[in-house]
CSV table of C-alpha atoms in Angstrom, one decimal:
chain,number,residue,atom,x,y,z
A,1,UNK,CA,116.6,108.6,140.2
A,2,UNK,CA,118.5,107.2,137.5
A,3,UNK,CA,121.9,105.9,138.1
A,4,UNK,CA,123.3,108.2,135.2
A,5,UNK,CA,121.8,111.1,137.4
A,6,UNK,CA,123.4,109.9,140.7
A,7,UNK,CA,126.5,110.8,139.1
A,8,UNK,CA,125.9,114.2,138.7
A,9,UNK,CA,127.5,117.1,140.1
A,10,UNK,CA,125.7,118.0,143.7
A,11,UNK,CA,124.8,120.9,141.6
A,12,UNK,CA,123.2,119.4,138.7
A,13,UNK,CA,121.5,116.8,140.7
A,14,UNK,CA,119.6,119.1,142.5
A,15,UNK,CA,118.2,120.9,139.5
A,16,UNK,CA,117.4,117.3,137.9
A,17,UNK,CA,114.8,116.8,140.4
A,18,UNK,CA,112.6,119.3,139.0
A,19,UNK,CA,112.6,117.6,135.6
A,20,UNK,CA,109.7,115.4,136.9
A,21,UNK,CA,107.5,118.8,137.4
A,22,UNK,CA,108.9,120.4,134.3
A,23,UNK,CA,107.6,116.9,132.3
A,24,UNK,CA,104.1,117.3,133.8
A,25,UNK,CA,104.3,121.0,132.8
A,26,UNK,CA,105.5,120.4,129.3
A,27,UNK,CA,102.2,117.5,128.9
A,28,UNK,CA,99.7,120.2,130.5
A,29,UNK,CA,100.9,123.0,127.4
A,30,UNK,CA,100.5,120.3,124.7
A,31,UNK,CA,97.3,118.9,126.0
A,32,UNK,CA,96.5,122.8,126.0
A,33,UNK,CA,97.4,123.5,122.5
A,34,UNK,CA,95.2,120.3,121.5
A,35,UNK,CA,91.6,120.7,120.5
A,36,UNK,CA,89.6,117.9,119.8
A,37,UNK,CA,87.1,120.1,118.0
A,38,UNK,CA,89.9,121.4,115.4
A,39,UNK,CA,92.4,118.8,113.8
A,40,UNK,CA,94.6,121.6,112.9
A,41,UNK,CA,95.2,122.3,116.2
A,42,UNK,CA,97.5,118.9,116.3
A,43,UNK,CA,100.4,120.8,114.3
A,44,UNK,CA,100.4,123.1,117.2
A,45,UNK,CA,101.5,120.4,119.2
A,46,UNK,CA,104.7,119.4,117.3
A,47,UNK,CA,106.9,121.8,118.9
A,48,UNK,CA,106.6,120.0,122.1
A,49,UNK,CA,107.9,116.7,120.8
A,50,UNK,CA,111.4,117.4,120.2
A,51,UNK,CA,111.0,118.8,124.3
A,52,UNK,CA,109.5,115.3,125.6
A,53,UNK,CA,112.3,113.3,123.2
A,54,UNK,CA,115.0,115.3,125.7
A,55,UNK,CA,113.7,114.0,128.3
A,56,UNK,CA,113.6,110.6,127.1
A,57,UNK,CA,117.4,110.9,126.1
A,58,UNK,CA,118.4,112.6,129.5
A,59,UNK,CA,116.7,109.1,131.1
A,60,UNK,CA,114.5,111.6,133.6
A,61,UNK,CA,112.7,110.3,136.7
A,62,UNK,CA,109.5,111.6,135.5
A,63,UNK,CA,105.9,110.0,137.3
A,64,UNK,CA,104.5,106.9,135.4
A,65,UNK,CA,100.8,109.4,135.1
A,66,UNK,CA,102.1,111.9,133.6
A,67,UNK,CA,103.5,109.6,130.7
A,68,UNK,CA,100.1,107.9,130.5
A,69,UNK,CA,99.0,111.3,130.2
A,70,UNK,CA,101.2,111.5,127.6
A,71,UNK,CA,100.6,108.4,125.5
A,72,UNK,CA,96.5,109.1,125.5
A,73,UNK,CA,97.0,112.6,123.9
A,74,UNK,CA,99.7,110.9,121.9
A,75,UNK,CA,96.8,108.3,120.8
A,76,UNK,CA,94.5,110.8,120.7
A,77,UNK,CA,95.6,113.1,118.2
A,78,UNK,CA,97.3,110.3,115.6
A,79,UNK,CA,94.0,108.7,115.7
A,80,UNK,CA,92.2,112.3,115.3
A,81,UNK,CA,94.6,113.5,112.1
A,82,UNK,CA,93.9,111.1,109.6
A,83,UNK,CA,95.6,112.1,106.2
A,84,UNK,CA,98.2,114.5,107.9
A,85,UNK,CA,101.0,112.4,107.4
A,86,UNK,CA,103.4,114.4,109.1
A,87,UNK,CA,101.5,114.4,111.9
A,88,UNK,CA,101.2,110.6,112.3
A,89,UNK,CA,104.5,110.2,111.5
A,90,UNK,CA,106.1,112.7,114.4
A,91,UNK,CA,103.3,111.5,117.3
A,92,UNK,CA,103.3,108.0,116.0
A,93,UNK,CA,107.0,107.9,116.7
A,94,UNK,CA,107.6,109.3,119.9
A,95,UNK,CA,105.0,107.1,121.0
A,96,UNK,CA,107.1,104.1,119.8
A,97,UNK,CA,110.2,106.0,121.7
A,98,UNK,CA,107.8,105.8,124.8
A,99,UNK,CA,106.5,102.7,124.6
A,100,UNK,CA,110.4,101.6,124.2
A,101,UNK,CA,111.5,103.5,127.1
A,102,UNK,CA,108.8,102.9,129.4
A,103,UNK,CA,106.7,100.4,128.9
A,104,UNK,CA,106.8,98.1,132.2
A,105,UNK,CA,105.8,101.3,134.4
A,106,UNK,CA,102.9,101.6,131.7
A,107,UNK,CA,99.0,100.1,132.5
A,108,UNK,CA,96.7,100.5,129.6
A,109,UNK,CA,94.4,99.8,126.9
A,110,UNK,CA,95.3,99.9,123.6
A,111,UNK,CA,92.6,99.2,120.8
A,112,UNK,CA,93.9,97.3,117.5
A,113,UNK,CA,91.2,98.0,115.1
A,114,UNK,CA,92.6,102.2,114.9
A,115,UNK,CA,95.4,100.9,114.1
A,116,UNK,CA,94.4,99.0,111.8
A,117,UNK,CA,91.8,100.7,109.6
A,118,UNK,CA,94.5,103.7,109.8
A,119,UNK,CA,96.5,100.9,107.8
A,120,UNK,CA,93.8,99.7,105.5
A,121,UNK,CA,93.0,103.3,104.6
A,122,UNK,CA,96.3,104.8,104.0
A,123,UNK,CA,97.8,102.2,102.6
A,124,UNK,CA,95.6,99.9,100.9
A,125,UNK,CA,93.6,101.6,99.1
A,126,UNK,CA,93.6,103.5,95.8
A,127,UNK,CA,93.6,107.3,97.7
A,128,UNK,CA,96.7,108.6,96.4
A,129,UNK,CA,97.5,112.5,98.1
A,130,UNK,CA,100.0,114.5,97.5
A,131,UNK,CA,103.1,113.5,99.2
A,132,UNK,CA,105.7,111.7,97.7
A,133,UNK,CA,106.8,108.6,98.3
A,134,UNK,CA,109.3,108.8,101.2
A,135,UNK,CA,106.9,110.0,103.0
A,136,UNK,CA,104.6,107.4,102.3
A,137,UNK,CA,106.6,104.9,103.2
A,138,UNK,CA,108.3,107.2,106.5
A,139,UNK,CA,104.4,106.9,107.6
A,140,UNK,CA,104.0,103.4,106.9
A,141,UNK,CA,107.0,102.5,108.7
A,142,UNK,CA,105.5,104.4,111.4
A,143,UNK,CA,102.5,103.1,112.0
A,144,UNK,CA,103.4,99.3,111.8
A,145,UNK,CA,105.9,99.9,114.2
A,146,UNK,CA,103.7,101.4,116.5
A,147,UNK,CA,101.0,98.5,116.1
A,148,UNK,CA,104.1,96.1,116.8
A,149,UNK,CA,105.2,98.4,120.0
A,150,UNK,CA,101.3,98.4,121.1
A,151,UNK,CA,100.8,94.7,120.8
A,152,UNK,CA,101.8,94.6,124.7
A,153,UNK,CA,98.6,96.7,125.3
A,154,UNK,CA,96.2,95.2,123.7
A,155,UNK,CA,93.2,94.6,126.0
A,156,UNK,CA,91.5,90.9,126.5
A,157,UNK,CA,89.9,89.8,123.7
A,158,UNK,CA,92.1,91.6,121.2
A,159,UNK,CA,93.8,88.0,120.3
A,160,UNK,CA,90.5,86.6,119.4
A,161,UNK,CA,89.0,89.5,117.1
A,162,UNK,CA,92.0,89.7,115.4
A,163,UNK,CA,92.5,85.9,114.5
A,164,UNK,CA,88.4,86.4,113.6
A,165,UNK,CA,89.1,89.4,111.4
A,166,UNK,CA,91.6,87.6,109.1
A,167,UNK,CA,90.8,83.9,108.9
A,168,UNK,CA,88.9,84.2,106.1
A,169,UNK,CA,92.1,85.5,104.4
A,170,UNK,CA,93.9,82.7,105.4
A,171,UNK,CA,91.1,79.9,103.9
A,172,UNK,CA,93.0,79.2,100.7
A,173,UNK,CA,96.8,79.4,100.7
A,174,UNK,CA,96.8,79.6,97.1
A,175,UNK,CA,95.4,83.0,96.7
A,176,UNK,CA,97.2,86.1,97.3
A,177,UNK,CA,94.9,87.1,99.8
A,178,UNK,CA,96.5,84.0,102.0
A,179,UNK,CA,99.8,86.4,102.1
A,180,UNK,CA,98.0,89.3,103.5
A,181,UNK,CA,96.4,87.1,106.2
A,182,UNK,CA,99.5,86.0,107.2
A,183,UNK,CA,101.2,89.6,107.0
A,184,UNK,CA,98.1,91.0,109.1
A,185,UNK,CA,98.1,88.5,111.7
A,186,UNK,CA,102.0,88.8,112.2
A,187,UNK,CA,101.6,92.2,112.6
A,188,UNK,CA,99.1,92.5,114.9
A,189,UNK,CA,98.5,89.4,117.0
A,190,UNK,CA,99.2,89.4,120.6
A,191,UNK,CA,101.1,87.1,122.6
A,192,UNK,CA,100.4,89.3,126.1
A,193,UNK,CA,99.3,87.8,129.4
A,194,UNK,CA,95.8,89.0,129.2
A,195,UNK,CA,95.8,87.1,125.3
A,196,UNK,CA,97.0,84.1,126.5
A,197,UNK,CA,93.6,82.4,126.9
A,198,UNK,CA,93.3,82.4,123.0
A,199,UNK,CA,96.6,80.0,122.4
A,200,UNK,CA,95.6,77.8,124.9
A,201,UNK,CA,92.1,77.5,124.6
């Protein structure tokens, strides 16, 4: 239990220690109202985000599976709703909030490349939708923070591709492709214990 929770009321502490099952219960209904087989289905799924962000803010005790749980459909449907920027922008952040909150009692694989071509696609190339700017930018303040929260997950090996994906950019430091290198590999490289082969290799 939390320390902020052991000062509750005898009360109020008793009914805190169903928070745990009522988490659980709140990730079963939003994997429910997810369906892989229709991306529309993910807006159905915002309503439960503002639920899981109180129980970020009330620091619950909730069980490290169920917020793995939570952070795969998270994944899941950002990766799966390509071009619904508001529902990047709502998943992508309260999996930053997670990551923030709980990221020693996490163990998983995260995959860069995702990420990335999410990046390339929204933002680098000449596919202008309809939402305004704010937006734009609300989205891509999103998803580079949630590359930079994800760095700590990135599985063996991720050091390596990355570095092998933009050295080419980085081969003449007078072209402006030099500063995207540089921009990409600050982003995204990792400097996690299962990367550390690559700096000292």
């Amino acid at each position: 239990m939390h320390l902020y929770n052991a000062w509750l009321p005898p009360a109020v502490a008793d009914a805190a220690r169903g928070e745990a099952a009522a988490f659980a219960g709140a990730v079963r209904a939003a994997k429910d109202a997810w369906r892989p087989d229709d991306p529309d289905s993910a807006y159905a799924t915002l309503k439960w985000i503002s639920v899981f962000d109180l129980f970020i803010k009330a620091k619950s005790d909730v069980a490290p599976e169920d917020i793995h749980a939570l952070v795969e459909l998270g994944f899941g449907i950002f990766h799966a709703s390509q071009n619904k920027f508001v529902v990047q922008i709502k998943w992508g952040g309260l999996l930053i909030r997670l990551f923030k909150k709980h990221a020693e009692r996490l163990s998983l694989d995260v995959q860069w490349r995702p990420l990335y071509e999410t990046l390339i696609q929204t933002h680098f190339k000449r596919n202008m939708g309809p939402e305004g700017w704010k937006v734009r930018q609300q989205h891509f303040e999103t998803i580079t923070g949630l590359v930079h929260a994800s760095r700590t997950f990135f599985p063996e090996g991720a050091a390596a591709e990355i570095w092998l994906e933009f050295r080419p950019l980085l081969e003449n430091p007078w072209h402006n492709s030099a500063f995207e290198g540089v921009g990409f590999v600050r982003l995204f490289l990792p400097a996690n214990s299962r990367n550390q082969d690559h700096f000292t290799t």
